[in-house]
Coordinates of C-alpha atoms and ligand atoms in Angstrom, one line a residue:
M1 CA 0.0 0.0 0.0
R2 CA 1.1 3.6 -0.7
L3 CA 1.4 6.2 1.9
S4 CA -1.3 8.4 0.3
E5 CA -3.8 5.5 0.6
A6 CA -2.7 4.7 4.1
I7 CA -3.4 8.2 5.4
K8 CA -6.9 8.1 3.8
N9 CA -7.6 4.8 5.5
L10 CA -6.3 6.0 8.9
H11 CA -8.4 9.2 8.6
G12 CA -11.4 7.0 8.0
K13 CA -10.5 4.6 10.8
Y14 CA -10.1 7.3 13.5
K15 CA -12.7 9.9 12.3
N16 CA -15.1 8.8 14.9
D17 CA -12.6 8.4 17.8
L18 CA -13.5 11.3 20.1
T19 CA -11.2 10.4 23.0
G20 CA -9.5 13.1 24.9
D21 CA -10.2 16.8 25.3
V22 CA -8.9 20.1 23.9
S23 CA -6.3 22.1 25.9
K24 CA -7.7 24.4 28.6
S25 CA -4.4 26.3 28.9
F26 CA -5.9 29.5 27.7
P27 CA -9.3 30.5 26.1
A28 CA -8.3 30.6 22.5
L29 CA -7.2 27.0 22.6
S30 CA -10.3 25.8 24.5
Q31 CA -12.6 27.3 21.9
V32 CA -11.4 25.4 18.8
D33 CA -13.5 22.7 17.1
P34 CA -12.6 19.6 19.1
D35 CA -13.4 17.2 16.3
A36 CA -11.4 18.8 13.5
F37 CA -9.1 16.2 11.9
A38 CA -6.6 16.6 9.1
I39 CA -3.5 14.7 7.9
S40 CA -1.0 16.1 5.3
I41 CA 2.1 14.6 3.8
A42 CA 4.6 16.8 2.1
T43 CA 7.3 14.8 0.3
V44 CA 10.9 15.8 -0.3
E45 CA 9.9 16.1 -3.9
G46 CA 7.4 18.9 -3.0
D47 CA 4.3 16.9 -3.5
V48 CA 1.5 17.3 -0.9
I49 CA -1.3 14.8 -0.1
N50 CA -4.1 16.1 2.1
V51 CA -6.9 14.3 3.9
G52 CA -9.6 16.0 6.0
Q53 CA -9.7 19.8 6.8
A54 CA -6.1 20.5 5.7
D55 CA -6.8 24.2 5.2
Q56 CA -8.1 24.7 8.7
S57 CA -5.7 27.0 10.5
F58 CA -4.4 26.5 14.0
S59 CA -1.6 27.9 16.1
I60 CA 1.7 26.1 15.9
Q61 CA 2.3 26.2 19.7
S62 CA 5.2 24.0 20.8
I63 CA 6.0 22.9 17.3
S64 CA 7.6 26.4 17.0
K65 CA 10.3 25.3 19.5
P66 CA 12.5 23.3 17.1
F67 CA 12.4 26.1 14.5
S68 CA 13.4 28.9 16.9
Y69 CA 16.1 26.6 18.3
G70 CA 17.3 26.2 14.7
L71 CA 17.4 29.9 14.2
A72 CA 19.4 30.4 17.4
L73 CA 21.8 27.7 16.3
E74 CA 22.2 29.4 12.9
Q75 CA 22.8 32.8 14.5
H76 CA 25.2 31.7 17.2
G77 CA 26.5 28.2 16.5
H78 CA 25.8 25.3 18.8
L79 CA 28.8 25.9 21.1
F80 CA 27.2 29.2 22.3
V81 CA 23.7 27.9 22.4
E82 CA 24.8 24.9 24.4
K83 CA 26.1 27.2 27.1
K84 CA 22.5 28.4 27.6
V85 CA 20.3 25.4 27.0
G86 CA 21.1 21.7 27.5
M87 CA 19.9 18.6 25.6
E88 CA 18.7 16.2 28.2
P89 CA 15.0 15.0 28.4
T90 CA 13.3 15.9 31.6
G91 CA 10.6 13.2 31.9
E92 CA 8.5 16.0 33.3
D93 CA 5.6 18.1 32.1
F94 CA 6.6 20.7 29.4
D95 CA 5.5 23.6 31.6
S96 CA 6.7 22.3 35.0
I97 CA 8.3 24.9 37.2
I98 CA 11.9 25.0 36.3
K99 CA 14.6 22.7 37.3
L100 CA 18.1 23.7 36.1
D101 CA 21.0 21.4 35.4
D102 CA 24.4 21.5 37.1
Q103 CA 25.4 24.2 34.6
N104 CA 22.5 26.5 35.5
R105 CA 20.7 25.7 32.2
P106 CA 17.2 24.6 31.4
F107 CA 17.4 20.9 30.5
N108 CA 16.4 21.2 26.8
P109 CA 14.9 23.7 24.3
M110 CA 11.6 21.7 24.0
V111 CA 10.3 22.4 27.5
N112 CA 9.0 25.9 28.2
S113 CA 11.9 27.1 30.3
G114 CA 14.4 26.1 27.6
A115 CA 12.2 27.4 24.8
I116 CA 11.8 30.8 26.5
V117 CA 15.6 31.1 27.0
T118 CA 16.0 30.1 23.3
S119 CA 13.6 32.8 22.1
G120 CA 15.8 35.2 24.1
L121 CA 18.8 34.2 22.1
I122 CA 17.2 35.4 18.8
D123 CA 19.3 38.3 17.6
A124 CA 18.1 41.3 15.6
K125 CA 18.3 45.1 15.7
N126 CA 15.3 45.6 17.9
Y127 CA 12.3 43.7 19.2
A128 CA 10.1 44.3 16.1
T129 CA 12.8 43.0 13.8
K130 CA 13.3 39.9 16.0
K131 CA 9.6 39.1 15.5
E132 CA 10.0 39.7 11.7
E133 CA 13.2 37.6 11.6
L134 CA 11.5 34.7 13.3
L135 CA 8.4 34.8 11.1
Q136 CA 10.6 34.9 8.0
Y137 CA 12.6 32.0 9.2
F138 CA 9.4 29.9 9.8
S139 CA 8.0 31.0 6.4
A140 CA 11.2 29.8 4.6
F141 CA 10.6 26.3 6.1
A142 CA 7.0 26.4 4.9
G143 CA 7.9 27.8 1.5
Q144 CA 5.1 30.4 1.9
P145 CA 4.5 33.5 4.1
L146 CA 3.1 32.7 7.5
G147 CA 1.5 35.1 9.9
I148 CA 0.7 35.4 13.6
D149 CA -2.8 34.8 14.9
D150 CA -3.2 37.9 17.1
E151 CA -6.2 36.5 19.0
V152 CA -4.3 33.5 20.0
Y153 CA -1.3 35.7 21.0
Q154 CA -3.5 38.0 23.1
S155 CA -5.2 35.1 24.7
E156 CA -1.9 33.4 25.7
A157 CA -0.2 36.7 26.8
N158 CA -3.1 37.5 29.1
N159 CA -3.3 34.1 30.7
A160 CA 0.1 32.6 30.7
H161 CA 0.7 32.9 34.4
K162 CA 2.8 29.8 34.6
N163 CA 5.1 30.9 31.8
F164 CA 5.5 34.3 33.6
A165 CA 6.4 32.3 36.8
I166 CA 8.9 30.3 34.9
S167 CA 10.4 33.4 33.4
Y168 CA 10.7 35.2 36.8
L169 CA 12.5 32.2 38.2
L170 CA 14.8 32.1 35.2
R171 CA 15.5 35.8 35.9
H172 CA 16.0 35.0 39.6
F173 CA 18.6 32.4 38.8
K174 CA 20.2 34.8 36.4
V175 CA 19.6 32.5 33.4
M176 CA 17.8 35.4 31.8
T177 CA 18.5 39.1 31.9
S178 CA 16.5 42.1 33.0
D179 CA 14.6 42.5 29.7
F180 CA 13.1 38.9 29.9
R181 CA 9.6 40.2 29.3
E182 CA 10.5 40.9 25.7
D183 CA 11.9 37.4 25.3
L184 CA 8.7 35.9 26.8
D185 CA 6.6 38.0 24.5
L186 CA 8.6 36.8 21.5
Y187 CA 7.9 33.2 22.8
F188 CA 4.2 33.9 22.9
N189 CA 4.4 35.3 19.3
Q190 CA 6.2 32.3 18.0
C191 CA 3.6 29.9 19.6
S192 CA 0.9 31.9 17.8
V193 CA 2.2 31.5 14.3
S194 CA -0.8 30.3 12.3
V195 CA -0.4 27.1 10.2
N196 CA -2.5 24.4 8.7
T197 CA -1.5 20.7 8.2
D198 CA -0.6 21.6 4.6
S199 CA 2.0 24.3 5.5
L200 CA 3.2 22.5 8.6
A201 CA 3.9 19.3 6.7
M202 CA 6.0 21.3 4.3
M203 CA 8.0 22.7 7.2
G204 CA 8.6 19.1 8.1
A205 CA 9.5 18.2 4.5
T206 CA 12.3 20.8 4.7
L207 CA 13.6 19.1 7.8
A208 CA 13.3 15.8 6.0
N209 CA 15.0 17.1 2.9
K210 CA 18.4 17.9 4.5
G211 CA 17.2 21.4 5.4
I212 CA 16.3 22.5 1.9
N213 CA 12.7 23.6 1.2
P214 CA 11.4 21.2 -1.5
L215 CA 9.4 24.0 -3.2
T216 CA 11.8 27.0 -3.2
Q217 CA 15.0 25.0 -3.0
K218 CA 16.2 27.4 -0.3
R219 CA 18.5 26.0 2.3
C220 CA 16.9 26.9 5.7
I221 CA 19.4 25.4 8.0
S222 CA 23.0 24.0 7.8
H223 CA 23.5 20.3 7.7
E224 CA 25.2 20.3 11.1
N225 CA 22.4 22.4 12.8
L226 CA 19.7 20.2 11.2
R227 CA 21.3 17.2 12.9
H228 CA 21.2 19.1 16.2
V229 CA 17.5 20.0 15.8
L230 CA 16.4 16.5 14.7
S231 CA 18.3 15.0 17.6
I232 CA 16.5 17.2 20.1
I233 CA 13.2 16.6 18.5
F234 CA 13.8 12.8 18.6
T235 CA 14.8 12.8 22.3
C236 CA 12.5 15.5 23.7
G237 CA 9.8 16.3 21.1
M238 CA 6.8 14.4 22.5
Y239 CA 6.7 15.8 26.0
N240 CA 7.2 13.3 28.8
Y241 CA 6.2 10.6 26.3
S242 CA 9.4 11.0 24.3
G243 CA 11.1 7.8 25.4
E244 CA 8.2 5.6 24.7
W245 CA 7.7 7.4 21.4
A246 CA 11.3 6.7 20.4
F247 CA 10.8 3.1 21.4
D248 CA 7.5 2.6 19.5
V249 CA 7.5 5.0 16.6
G250 CA 11.2 5.6 16.3
L251 CA 11.1 8.9 14.3
P252 CA 11.6 12.5 15.3
A253 CA 8.3 14.2 16.0
K254 CA 7.1 17.4 17.7
S255 CA 3.8 17.9 19.4
G256 CA 1.9 21.0 20.3
I257 CA -1.0 21.6 22.7
S258 CA -3.1 23.0 19.9
G259 CA -3.4 19.4 18.9
A260 CA -0.9 19.0 16.1
I261 CA 2.0 16.6 15.7
L262 CA 4.7 17.0 13.1
L263 CA 6.4 13.8 12.2
I264 CA 9.7 13.8 10.2
V265 CA 10.6 10.8 8.0
P266 CA 14.2 11.8 7.1
G267 CA 14.8 11.6 3.3
L268 CA 11.1 11.0 2.6
A269 CA 8.5 13.4 4.0
G270 CA 7.1 15.6 6.7
I271 CA 3.7 14.4 8.0
A272 CA 1.4 16.8 9.9
I273 CA -1.7 15.7 11.8
Y274 CA -4.2 18.1 13.4
S275 CA -6.7 16.8 15.9
P276 CA -7.1 18.9 19.0
R277 CA -8.3 16.3 21.5
L278 CA -5.3 15.6 23.8
D279 CA -4.3 12.9 26.2
K280 CA -3.1 13.8 29.7
R281 CA 0.4 14.6 28.6
G282 CA -0.8 17.1 26.0
N283 CA -0.3 14.9 22.8
S284 CA -3.1 14.6 20.2
V285 CA -4.8 11.3 20.8
R286 CA -5.6 10.7 17.1
G287 CA -2.2 12.1 16.1
I288 CA -0.4 9.5 18.2
K289 CA -2.5 6.6 16.8
V290 CA -1.9 7.7 13.2
C291 CA 1.9 8.0 13.7
E292 CA 2.1 4.7 15.5
E293 CA 0.3 2.9 12.7
L294 CA 2.2 4.6 9.9
S295 CA 5.5 3.7 11.5
E296 CA 4.4 0.1 12.0
Q297 CA 3.0 -0.3 8.6
F298 CA 5.9 1.3 6.6
K299 CA 8.7 0.2 9.0
F300 CA 9.6 3.9 9.5
H301 CA 11.4 3.2 12.8
I302 CA 14.9 4.4 12.3
F303 CA 16.2 1.1 13.5
D304 CA 14.2 -0.8 11.0
Y305 CA 16.5 -1.0 8.1
Q306 CA 14.9 -0.2 4.7
T307 CA 16.7 -0.7 1.3
P308 CA 16.4 2.1 -1.3
K309 CA 14.3 -0.3 -3.4
E310 CA 11.8 -0.8 -0.5
I311 CA 11.6 3.0 0.0
S312 CA 10.9 3.6 -3.6
K313 CA 7.7 1.6 -3.3
I314 CA 6.2 3.7 -0.5
L315 CA 5.4 7.0 -2.4
Ligands
LIG1 N1 2.2 28.3 24.2 C1 2.1 27.0 25.0 C2 2.8 27.2 26.3 O1 3.7 27.9 26.4 C3 2.8 26.0 24.2 C4 2.7 24.7 24.9 C5 2.8 23.5 24.0 O2 2.3 23.5 22.8 O3 3.4 22.5 24.4 O4 2.3 26.7 27.3

């Protein structure tokens, strides 16, 4: 069976699975259609296959984290970034009140503390240009201009008491500097970038295609930094389910509390699933099921060896 056929079948199989609930983190997330369900595949050749409401927009939330980490790596190099944020999974909730490692760093850039510090590393002339830089960077991965959903941004900025608490603690421990409010605001903006499964899958296809966008042929990230980003996604991308995910699915993937999962099949495709009903860890219930079945069916687990001939039969 081909991948395009498989996602159609999986969409049909799970369409009526209404397990889980939408995020209640802030009003804009709790008001989305809980039953929306879309799957998109963007291949490294630039072909896109969509099933369900693939044009329905949603905020990228935590799936922004690997991309802002990529930008920080591109701007400063990993030796500098490594001094500020580590690369160890925490096994804890993504928004747990901070625990720093023995070098006074957040554990990794996928938990909120590490992501807020990473946003603070983004360099530009002033705050407005930082926002612009970040948006352009995300857009280059998508191969199309992306924008910020202002309603989502306002909703998060006015209700993110825990992220404020985390930031004050980061300031207290001198991990962040006195102008941390701007860094936190940039973080809220990056989480509010509006995507749909079609554009998100293409962002993934760029990661799957050695960092080159399949549509524009623009290199978005160096080979070395791409490896760093994919390693972090692989070990820390699925919240405190990342170990089990690596064991079962065996592919880098990043989850967001808006209900999206971005799965990367290196050398083959980016796959985006949107289904806002979440499990208790914050992962999309249907998203997990779809990824598990795809990995199993096509032997995508990175430790399942596939010959080039076998791969050519998948698309
Ligand atoms: N903006 C959300 C937060 O900071 C993102 C969380 C997520 O998607 O994991 O809490």
